[in-house]
mmCIF file of C-alpha atoms and ligand atoms in Angstrom:
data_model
loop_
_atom_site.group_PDB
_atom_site.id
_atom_site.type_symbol
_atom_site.label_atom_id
_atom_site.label_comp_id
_atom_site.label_asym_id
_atom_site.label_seq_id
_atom_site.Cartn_x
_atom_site.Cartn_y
_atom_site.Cartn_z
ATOM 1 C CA UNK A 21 -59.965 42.140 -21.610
ATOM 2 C CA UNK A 22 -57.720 40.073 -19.026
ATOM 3 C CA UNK A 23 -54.418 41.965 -17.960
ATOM 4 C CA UNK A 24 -52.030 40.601 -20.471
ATOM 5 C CA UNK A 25 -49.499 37.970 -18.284
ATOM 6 C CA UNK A 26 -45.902 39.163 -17.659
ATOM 7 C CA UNK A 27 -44.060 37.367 -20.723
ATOM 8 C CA UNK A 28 -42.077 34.851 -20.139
ATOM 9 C CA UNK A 29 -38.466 35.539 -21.532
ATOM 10 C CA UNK A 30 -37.858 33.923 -24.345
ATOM 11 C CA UNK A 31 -34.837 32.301 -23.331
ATOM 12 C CA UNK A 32 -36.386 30.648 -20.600
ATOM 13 C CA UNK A 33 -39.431 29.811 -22.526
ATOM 14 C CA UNK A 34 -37.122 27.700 -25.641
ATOM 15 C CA UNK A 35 -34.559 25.564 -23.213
ATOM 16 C CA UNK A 36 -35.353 21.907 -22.760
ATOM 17 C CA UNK A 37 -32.726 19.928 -20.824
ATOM 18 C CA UNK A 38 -32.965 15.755 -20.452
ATOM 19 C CA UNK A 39 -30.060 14.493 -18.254
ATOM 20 C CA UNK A 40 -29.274 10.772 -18.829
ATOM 21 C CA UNK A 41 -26.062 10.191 -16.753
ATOM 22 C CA UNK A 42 -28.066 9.775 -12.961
ATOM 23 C CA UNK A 43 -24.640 8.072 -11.778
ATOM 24 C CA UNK A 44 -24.260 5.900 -14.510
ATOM 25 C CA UNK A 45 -21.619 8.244 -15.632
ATOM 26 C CA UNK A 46 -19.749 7.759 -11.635
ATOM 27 C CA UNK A 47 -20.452 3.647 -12.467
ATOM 28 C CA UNK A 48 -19.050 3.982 -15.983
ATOM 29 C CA UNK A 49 -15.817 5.893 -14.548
ATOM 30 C CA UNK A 50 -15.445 2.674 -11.607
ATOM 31 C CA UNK A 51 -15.757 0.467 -13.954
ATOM 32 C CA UNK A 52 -13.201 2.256 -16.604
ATOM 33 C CA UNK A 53 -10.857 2.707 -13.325
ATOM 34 C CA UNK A 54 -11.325 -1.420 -12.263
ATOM 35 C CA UNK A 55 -10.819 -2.549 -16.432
ATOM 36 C CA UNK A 56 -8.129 0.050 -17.258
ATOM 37 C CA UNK A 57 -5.993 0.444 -14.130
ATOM 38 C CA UNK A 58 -5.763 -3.383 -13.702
ATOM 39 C CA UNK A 59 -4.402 -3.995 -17.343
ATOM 40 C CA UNK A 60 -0.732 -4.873 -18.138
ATOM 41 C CA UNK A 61 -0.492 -1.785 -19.822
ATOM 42 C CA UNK A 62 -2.970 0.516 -17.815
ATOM 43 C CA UNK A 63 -5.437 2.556 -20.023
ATOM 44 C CA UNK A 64 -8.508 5.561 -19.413
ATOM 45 C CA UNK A 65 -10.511 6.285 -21.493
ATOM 46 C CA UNK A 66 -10.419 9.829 -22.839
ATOM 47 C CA UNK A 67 -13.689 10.916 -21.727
ATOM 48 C CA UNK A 68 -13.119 11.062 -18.104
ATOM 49 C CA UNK A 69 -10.860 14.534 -18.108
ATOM 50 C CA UNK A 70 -13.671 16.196 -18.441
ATOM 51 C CA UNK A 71 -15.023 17.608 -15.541
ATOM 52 C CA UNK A 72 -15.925 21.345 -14.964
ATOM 53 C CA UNK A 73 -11.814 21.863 -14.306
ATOM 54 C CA UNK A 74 -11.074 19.518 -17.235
ATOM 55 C CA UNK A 75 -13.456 21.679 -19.238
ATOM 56 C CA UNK A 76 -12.131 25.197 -18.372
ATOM 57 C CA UNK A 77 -8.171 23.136 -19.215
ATOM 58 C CA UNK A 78 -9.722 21.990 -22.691
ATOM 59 C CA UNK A 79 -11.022 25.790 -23.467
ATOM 60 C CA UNK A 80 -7.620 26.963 -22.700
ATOM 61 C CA UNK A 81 -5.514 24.804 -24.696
ATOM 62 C CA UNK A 82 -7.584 26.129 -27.490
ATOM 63 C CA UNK A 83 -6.142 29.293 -27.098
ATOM 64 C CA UNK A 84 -2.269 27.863 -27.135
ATOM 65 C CA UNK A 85 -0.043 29.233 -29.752
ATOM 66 C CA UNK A 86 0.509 25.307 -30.296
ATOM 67 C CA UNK A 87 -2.850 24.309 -30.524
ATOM 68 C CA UNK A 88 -3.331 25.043 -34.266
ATOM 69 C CA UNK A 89 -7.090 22.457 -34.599
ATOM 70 C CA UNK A 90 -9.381 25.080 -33.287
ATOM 71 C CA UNK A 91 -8.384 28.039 -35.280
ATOM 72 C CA UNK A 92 -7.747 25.611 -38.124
ATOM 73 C CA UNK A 93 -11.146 24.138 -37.868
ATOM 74 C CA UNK A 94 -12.822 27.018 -37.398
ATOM 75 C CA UNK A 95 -11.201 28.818 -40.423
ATOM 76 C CA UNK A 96 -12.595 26.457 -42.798
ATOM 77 C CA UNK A 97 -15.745 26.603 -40.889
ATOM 78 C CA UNK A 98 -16.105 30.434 -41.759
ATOM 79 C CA UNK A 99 -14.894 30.000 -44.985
ATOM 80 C CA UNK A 100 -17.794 27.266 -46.027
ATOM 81 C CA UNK A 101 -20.434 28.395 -43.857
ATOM 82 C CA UNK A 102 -22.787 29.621 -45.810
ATOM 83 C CA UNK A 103 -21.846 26.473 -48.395
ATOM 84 C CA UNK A 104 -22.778 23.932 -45.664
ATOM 85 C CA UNK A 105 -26.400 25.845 -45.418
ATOM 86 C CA UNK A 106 -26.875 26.094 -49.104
ATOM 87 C CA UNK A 107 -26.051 22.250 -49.319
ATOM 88 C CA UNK A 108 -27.896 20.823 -46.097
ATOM 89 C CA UNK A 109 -30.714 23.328 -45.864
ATOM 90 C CA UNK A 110 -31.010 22.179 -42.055
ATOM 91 C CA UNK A 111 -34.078 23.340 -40.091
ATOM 92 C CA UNK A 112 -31.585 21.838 -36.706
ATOM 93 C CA UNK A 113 -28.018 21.128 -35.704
ATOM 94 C CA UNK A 114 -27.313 18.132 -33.315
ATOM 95 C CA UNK A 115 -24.000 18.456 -31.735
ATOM 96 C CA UNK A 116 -21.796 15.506 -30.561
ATOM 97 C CA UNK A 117 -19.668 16.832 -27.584
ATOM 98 C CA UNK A 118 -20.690 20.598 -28.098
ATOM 99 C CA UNK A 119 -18.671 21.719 -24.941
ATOM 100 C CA UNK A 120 -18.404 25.606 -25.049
ATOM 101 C CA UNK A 121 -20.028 25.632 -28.693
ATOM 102 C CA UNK A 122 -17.848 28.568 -29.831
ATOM 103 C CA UNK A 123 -17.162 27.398 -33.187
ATOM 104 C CA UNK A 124 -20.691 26.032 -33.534
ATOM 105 C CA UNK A 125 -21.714 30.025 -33.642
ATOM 106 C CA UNK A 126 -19.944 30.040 -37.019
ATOM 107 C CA UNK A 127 -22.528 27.674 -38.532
ATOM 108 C CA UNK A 128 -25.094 28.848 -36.241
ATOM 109 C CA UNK A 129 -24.860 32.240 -37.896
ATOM 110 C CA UNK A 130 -25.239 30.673 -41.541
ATOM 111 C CA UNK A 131 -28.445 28.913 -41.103
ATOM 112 C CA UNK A 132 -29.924 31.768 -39.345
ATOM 113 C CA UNK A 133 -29.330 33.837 -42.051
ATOM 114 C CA UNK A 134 -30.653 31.403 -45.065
ATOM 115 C CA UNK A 135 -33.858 31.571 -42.436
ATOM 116 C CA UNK A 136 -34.080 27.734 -41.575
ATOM 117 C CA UNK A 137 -32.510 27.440 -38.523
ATOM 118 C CA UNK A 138 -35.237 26.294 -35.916
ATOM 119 C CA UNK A 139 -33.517 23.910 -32.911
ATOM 120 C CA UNK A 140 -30.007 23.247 -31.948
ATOM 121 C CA UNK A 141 -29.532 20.379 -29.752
ATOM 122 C CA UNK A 142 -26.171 20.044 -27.675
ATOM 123 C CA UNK A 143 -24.627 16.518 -26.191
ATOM 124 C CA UNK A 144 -22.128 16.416 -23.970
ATOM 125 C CA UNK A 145 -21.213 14.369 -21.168
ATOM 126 C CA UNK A 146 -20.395 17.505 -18.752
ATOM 127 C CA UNK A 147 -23.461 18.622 -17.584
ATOM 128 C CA UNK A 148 -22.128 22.223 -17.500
ATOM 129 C CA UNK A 149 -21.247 22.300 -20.424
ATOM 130 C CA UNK A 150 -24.766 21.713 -21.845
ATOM 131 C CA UNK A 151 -26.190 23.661 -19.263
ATOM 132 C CA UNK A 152 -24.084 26.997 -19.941
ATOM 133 C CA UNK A 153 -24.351 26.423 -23.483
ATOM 134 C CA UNK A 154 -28.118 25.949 -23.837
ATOM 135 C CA UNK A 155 -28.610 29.408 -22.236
ATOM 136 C CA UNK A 156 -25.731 31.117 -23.977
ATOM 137 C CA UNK A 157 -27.372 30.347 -27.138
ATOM 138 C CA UNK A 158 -31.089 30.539 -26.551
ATOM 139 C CA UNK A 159 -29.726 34.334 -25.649
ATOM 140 C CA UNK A 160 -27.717 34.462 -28.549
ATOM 141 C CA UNK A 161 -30.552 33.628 -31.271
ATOM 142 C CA UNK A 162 -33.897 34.680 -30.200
ATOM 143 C CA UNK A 163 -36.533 32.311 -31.402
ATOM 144 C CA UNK A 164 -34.528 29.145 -31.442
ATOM 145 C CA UNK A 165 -35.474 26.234 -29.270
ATOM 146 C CA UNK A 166 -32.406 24.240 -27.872
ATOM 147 C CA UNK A 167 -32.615 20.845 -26.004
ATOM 148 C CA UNK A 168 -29.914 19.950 -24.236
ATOM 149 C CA UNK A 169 -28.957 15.979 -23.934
ATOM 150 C CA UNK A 170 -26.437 15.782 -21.070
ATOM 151 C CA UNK A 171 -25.156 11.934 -21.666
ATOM 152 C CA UNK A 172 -22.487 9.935 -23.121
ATOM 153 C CA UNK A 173 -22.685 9.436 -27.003
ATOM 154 C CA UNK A 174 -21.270 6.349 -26.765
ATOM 155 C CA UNK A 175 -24.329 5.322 -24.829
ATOM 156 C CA UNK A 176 -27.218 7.688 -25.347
ATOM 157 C CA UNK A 177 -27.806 8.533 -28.874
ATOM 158 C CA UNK A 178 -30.756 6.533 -28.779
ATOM 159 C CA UNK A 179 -32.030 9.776 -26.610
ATOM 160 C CA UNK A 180 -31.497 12.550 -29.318
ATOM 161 C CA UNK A 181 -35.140 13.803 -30.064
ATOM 162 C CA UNK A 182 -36.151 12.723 -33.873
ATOM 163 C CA UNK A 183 -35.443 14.990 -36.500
ATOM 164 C CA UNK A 184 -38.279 17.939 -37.399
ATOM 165 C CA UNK A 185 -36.381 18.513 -40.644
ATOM 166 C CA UNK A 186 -33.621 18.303 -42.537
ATOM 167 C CA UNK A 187 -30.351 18.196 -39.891
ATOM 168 C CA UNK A 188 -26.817 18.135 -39.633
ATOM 169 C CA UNK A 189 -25.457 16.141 -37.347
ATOM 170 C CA UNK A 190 -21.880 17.999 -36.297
ATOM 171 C CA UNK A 191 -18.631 16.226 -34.506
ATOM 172 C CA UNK A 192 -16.480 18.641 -34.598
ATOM 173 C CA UNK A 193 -12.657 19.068 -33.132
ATOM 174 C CA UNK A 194 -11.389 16.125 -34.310
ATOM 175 C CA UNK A 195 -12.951 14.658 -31.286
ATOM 176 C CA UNK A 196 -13.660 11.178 -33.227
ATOM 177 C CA UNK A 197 -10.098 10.803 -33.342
ATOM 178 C CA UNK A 198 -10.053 9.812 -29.612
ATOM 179 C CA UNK A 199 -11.603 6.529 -30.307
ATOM 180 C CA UNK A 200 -8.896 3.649 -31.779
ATOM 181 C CA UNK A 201 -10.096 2.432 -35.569
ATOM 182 C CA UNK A 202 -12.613 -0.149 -34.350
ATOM 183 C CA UNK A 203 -14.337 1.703 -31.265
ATOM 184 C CA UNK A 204 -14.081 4.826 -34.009
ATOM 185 C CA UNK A 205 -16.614 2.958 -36.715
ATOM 186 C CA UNK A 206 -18.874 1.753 -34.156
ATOM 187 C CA UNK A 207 -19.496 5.068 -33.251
ATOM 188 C CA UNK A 208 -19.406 5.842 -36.777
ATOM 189 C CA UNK A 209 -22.192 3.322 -37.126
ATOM 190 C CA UNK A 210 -24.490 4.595 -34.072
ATOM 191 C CA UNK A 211 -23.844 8.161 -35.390
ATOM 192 C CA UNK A 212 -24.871 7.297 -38.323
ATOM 193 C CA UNK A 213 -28.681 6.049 -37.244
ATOM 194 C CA UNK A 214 -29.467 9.922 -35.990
ATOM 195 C CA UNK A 215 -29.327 10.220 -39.800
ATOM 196 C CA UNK A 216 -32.082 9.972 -42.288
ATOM 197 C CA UNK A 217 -31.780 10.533 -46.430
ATOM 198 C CA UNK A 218 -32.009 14.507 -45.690
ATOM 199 C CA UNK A 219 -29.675 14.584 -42.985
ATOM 200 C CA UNK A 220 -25.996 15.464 -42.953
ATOM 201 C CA UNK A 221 -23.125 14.929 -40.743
ATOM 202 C CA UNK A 222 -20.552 17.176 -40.528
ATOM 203 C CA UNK A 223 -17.356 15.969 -39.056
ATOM 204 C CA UNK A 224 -13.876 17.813 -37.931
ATOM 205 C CA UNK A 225 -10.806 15.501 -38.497
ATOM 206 C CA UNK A 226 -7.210 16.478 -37.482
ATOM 207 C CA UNK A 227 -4.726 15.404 -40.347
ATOM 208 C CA UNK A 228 -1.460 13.475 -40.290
ATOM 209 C CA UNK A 229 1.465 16.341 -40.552
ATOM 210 C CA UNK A 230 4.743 16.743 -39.183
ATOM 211 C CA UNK A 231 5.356 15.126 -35.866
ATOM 212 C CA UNK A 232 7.426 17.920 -34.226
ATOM 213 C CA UNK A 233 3.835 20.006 -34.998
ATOM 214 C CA UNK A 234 1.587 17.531 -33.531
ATOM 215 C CA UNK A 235 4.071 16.735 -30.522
ATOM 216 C CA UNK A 236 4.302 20.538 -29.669
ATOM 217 C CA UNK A 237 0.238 20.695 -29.872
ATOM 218 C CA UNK A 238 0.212 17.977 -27.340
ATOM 219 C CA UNK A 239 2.589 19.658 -24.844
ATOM 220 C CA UNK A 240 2.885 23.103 -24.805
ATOM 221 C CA UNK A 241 5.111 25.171 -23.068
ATOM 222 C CA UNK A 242 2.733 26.575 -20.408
ATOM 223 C CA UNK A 243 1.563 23.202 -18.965
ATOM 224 C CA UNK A 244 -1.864 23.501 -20.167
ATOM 225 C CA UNK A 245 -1.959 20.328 -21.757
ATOM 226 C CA UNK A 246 0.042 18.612 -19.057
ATOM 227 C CA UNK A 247 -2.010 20.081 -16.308
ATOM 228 C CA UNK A 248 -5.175 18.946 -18.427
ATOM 229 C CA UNK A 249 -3.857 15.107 -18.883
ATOM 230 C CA UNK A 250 -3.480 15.303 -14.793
ATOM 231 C CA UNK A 251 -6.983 16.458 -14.528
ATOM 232 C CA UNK A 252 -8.382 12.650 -14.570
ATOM 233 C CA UNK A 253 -6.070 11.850 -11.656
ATOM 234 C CA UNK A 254 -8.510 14.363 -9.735
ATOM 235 C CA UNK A 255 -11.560 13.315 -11.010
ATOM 236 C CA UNK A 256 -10.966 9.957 -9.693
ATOM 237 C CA UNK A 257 -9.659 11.288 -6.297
ATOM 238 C CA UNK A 258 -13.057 12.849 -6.180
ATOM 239 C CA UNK A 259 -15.549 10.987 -7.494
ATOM 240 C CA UNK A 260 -13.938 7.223 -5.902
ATOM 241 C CA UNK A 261 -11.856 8.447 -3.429
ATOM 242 C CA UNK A 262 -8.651 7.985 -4.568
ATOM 243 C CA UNK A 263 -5.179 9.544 -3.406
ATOM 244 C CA UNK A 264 -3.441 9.829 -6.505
ATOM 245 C CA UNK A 265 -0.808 12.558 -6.352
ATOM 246 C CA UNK A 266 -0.892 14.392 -9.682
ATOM 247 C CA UNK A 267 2.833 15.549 -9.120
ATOM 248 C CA UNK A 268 3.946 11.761 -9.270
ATOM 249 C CA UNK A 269 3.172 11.870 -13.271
ATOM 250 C CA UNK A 270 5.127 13.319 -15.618
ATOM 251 C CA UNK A 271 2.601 14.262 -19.013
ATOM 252 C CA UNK A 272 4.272 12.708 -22.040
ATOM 253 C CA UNK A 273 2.948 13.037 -25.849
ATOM 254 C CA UNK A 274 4.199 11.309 -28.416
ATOM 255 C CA UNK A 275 3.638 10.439 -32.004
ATOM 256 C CA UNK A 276 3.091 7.080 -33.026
ATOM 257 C CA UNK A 277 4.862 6.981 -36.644
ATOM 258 C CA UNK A 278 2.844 3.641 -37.190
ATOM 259 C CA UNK A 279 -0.768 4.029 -36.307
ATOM 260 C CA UNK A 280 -0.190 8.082 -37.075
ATOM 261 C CA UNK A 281 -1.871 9.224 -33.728
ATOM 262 C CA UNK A 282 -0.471 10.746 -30.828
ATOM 263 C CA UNK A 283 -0.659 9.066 -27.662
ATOM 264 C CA UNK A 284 -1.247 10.920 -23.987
ATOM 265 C CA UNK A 285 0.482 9.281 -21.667
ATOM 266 C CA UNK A 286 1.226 9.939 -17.348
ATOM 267 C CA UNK A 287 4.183 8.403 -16.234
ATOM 268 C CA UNK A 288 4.976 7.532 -12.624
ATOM 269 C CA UNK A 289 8.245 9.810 -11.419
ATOM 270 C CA UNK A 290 8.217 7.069 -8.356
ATOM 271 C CA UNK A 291 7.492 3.837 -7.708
ATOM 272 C CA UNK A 292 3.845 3.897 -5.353
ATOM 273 C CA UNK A 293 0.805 2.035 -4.769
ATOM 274 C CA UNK A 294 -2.396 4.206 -4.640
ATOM 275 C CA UNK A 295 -5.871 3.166 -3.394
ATOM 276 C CA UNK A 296 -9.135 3.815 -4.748
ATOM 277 C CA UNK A 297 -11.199 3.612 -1.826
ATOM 278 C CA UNK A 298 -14.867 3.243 -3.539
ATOM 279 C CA UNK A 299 -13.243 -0.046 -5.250
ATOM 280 C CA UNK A 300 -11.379 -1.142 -2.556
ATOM 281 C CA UNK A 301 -8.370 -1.321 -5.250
ATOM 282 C CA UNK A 302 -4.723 -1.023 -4.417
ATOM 283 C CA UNK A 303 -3.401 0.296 -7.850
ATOM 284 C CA UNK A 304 0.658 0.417 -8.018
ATOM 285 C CA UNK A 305 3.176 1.623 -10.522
ATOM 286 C CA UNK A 306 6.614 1.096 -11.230
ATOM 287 C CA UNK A 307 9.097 4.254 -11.453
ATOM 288 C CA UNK A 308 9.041 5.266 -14.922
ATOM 289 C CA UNK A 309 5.351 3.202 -15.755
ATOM 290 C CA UNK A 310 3.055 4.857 -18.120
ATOM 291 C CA UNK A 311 -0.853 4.925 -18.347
ATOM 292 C CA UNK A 312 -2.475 6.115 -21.038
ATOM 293 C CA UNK A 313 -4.746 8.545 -21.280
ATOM 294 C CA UNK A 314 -5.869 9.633 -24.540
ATOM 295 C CA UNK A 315 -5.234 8.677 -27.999
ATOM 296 C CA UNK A 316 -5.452 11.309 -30.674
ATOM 297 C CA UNK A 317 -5.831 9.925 -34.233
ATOM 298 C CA UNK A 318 -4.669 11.939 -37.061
ATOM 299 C CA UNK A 319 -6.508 11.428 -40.894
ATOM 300 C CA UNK A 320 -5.635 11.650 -44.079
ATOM 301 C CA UNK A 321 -8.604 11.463 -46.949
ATOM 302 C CA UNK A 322 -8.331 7.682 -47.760
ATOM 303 C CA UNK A 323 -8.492 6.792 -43.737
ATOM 304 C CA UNK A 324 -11.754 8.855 -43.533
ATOM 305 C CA UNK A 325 -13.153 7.471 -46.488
ATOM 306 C CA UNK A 326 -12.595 3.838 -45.247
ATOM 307 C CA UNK A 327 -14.068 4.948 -41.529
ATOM 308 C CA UNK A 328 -17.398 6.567 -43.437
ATOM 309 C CA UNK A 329 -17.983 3.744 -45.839
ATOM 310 C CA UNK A 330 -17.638 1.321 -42.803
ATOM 311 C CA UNK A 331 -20.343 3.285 -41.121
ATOM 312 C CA UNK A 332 -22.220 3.278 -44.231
ATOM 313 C CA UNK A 333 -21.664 7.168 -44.938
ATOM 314 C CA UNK A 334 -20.627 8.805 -48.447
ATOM 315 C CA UNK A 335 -18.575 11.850 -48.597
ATOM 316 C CA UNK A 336 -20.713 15.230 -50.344
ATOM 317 C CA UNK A 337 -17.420 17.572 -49.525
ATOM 318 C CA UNK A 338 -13.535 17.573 -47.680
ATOM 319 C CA UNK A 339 -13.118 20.939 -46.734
ATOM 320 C CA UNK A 340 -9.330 21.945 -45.500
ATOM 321 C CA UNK A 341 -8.082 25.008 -44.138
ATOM 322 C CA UNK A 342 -5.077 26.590 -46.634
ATOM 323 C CA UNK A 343 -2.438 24.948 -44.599
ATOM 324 C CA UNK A 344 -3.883 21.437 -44.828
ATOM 325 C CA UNK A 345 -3.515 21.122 -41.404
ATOM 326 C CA UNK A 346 -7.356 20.057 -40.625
ATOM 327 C CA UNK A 347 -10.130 19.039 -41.857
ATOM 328 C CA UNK A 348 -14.188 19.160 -42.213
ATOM 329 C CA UNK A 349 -16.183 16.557 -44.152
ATOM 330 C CA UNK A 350 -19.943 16.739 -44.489
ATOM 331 C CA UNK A 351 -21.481 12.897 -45.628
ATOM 332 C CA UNK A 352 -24.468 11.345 -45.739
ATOM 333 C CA UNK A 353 -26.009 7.839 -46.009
ATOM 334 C CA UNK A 354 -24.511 5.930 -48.580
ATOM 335 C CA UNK A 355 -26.975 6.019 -51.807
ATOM 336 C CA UNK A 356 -25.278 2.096 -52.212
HETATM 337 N N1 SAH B 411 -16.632 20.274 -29.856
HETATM 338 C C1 SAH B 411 -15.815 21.156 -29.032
HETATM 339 C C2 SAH B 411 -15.286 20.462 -27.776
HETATM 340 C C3 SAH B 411 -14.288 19.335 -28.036
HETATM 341 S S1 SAH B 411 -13.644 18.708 -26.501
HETATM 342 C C4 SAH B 411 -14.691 21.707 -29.865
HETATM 343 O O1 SAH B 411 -14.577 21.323 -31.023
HETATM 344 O O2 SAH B 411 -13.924 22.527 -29.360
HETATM 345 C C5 SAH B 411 -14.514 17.200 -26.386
HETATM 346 C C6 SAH B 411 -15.914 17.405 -25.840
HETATM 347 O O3 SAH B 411 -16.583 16.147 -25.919
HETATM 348 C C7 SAH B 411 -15.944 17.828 -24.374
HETATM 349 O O4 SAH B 411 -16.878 18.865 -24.200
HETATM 350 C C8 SAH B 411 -16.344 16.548 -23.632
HETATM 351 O O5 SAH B 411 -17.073 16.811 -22.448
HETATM 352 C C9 SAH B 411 -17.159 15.837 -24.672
HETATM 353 N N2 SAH B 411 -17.109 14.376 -24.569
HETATM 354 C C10 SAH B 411 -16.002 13.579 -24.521
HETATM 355 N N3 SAH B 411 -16.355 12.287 -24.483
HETATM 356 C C11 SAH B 411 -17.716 12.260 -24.513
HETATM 357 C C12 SAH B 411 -18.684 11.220 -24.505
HETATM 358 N N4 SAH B 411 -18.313 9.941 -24.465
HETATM 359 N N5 SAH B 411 -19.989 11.558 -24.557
HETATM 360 C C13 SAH B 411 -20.379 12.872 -24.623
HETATM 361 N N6 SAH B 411 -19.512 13.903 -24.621
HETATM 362 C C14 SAH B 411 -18.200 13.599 -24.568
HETATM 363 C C1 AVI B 412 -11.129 16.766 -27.852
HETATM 364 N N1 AVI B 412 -9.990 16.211 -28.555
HETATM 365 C C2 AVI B 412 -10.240 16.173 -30.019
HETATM 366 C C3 AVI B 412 -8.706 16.854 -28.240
HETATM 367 C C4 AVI B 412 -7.577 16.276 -29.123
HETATM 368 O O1 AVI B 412 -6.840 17.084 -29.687
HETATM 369 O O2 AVI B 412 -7.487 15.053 -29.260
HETATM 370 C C5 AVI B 412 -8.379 16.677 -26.769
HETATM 371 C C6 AVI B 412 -7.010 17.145 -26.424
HETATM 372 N N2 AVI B 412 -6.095 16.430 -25.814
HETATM 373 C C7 AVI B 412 -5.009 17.133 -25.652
HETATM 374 N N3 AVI B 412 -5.194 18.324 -26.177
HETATM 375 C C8 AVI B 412 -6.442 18.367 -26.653
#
């Protein structure tokens, strides 16, 4: 007989990672920068704060006293767990910005116990992220395959590996709420093609609620959040060779009574011009001028509804924590 081979660890043996950014995430943030800092009202997309820093900033304002979506979310997560398995029977879980994955364990945990979990597949646009997370959880569940998709769902769905099974497709934080109503159902609708007739996607929703609740969750009293909504100041110091001064912007959060979301704004304490080198583009700001930075839409069941029949998605369940504060819904493809 041939001496057996040293095994290969199984952790190593189950990760697949495909990276689609190659720079086209560095030409996405010039162009973003060039379109949304030349505006009348200047604008960034959300997606740029997170770099490793921004990432670390994000995991840490999930621990604020303020911050009530994570524990919310996660609540009802633990809660329906084992319901979710029972209803989707999913042999994988596809997850739309997974970042750190920690509440993904929750449902992790449910499917492994019913005995069909097989392949979890993280996307995220930090490749970190997907990186850290892939081994974290090939560790965590021996025997399950993960493959990693470091891209930009708004681009690259078309690169999520076909379904072997049954899947859910989960979107959780409330992270679809960063996207106004009309970018929000086109994502809706591209989400939507990862799914076939046994396929499930299970989405986290922030809901409308007091505004002296949301505005506190928005700017806490450490300066997390603030520090956070400065973060994309540095990522565009580094990555186009900018000069912006993070300490010229005040962080500002308000609620918008009217479209119910709260808006991230930075506003200039001075009045300066900055350059971004890499686009040879003097940027300047009046004293007091705001750009904004994130938008955070807040649901109720009827605005869901409208955003999943748009996408051509059916509700199965609305899952809330006891406080109402947040919300889960699993849908599928509309039998219509
Ligand atoms: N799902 C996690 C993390 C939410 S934070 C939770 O519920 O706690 C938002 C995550 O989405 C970050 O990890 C960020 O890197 C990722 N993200 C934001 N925009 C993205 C995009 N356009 N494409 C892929 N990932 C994105
Ligand atoms: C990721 N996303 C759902 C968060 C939110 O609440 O909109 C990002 C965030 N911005 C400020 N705090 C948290």
């Amino acid at each position: 007989m041939a001496p057996s081979q040293p095994r290969q660890p199984l952790a190593e043996a189950s990760i697949r990672i495909d990276s689609h950014l190659d720079g086209s995430h560095e030409r996405s943030l010039a162009e973003d920068v060039l379109d949304g800092l030349t505006r009348p009202f200047k604008e960034l997309p959300p997606k740029h704060f997170y770099d490793a820093r921004g990432a670390e900033l994000f995991d840490r304002i999930c621990e604020l006293p303020e911050y009530y979506p994570t524990r919310a979310e996660r609540a009802i997560l633990e809660q329906s767990a084992d319901e979710l398995s029972t209803l989707t029977n999913a042999v994988e879980l596809v997850e739309l910005g997974s970042g750190t994955a920690a509440k993904t364990r929750v449902l992790l945990d449910a499917l492994d116990a019913a005995g069909t979990l097989e392949r979890y597949i993280p996307v995220d646009v930090t490749e970190s992220m997907v990186r850290d997370c892939a081994e974290a959880l090939a560790q965590e569940y021996p025997g399950l395959r993960v493959h990693g998709v470091i891209g930009d769902f708004e681009r690259h769905l078309d690169r999520v590996p076909p379904a072997t099974g049954p899947r859910i497709v989960a979107f959780l934080g409330g992270t679809i709420g960063n996207f106004p109503p009309g970018s929000r159902r086109r994502v809706l609708r591209q989400i939507a093609r990862l799914l076939g007739p046994a396929d499930h996607l299970l989405m986290g929703t922030d809901l409308v609620k007091d505004p002296r609740v949301l505005e506190a969750a928005y700017d806490d009293a450490q300066g997390v959040t603030a520090n956070f909504n400065r973060n994309v100041l540095r990522v565009i110091n580094r990555e186009l060779q900018a000069d912006f001064d993070p300490e010229d912007f005040d962080h500002v959060a308000l609620f918008d009574p009217h479209n119910e979301w709260i808006e991230m704004r930075l506003r200039a304490r001075r009045e300066h011009t900055t350059l971004v080198r890499d686009l040879d583009l003097p940027v300047h700001f009046d004293a007091g001028e705001e750009l904004r930075t994130e938008i955070s839409a807040k649901f109720t069941p009827e605005r869901l509804q409208g955003d999943l029949a748009a996408a051509g998605l059916e509700l199965v369940r609305w899952l809330t924590d006891p406080d109402e504060l947040f919300a889960l819904s699993l849908s599928r493809l509309s039998s219509r």
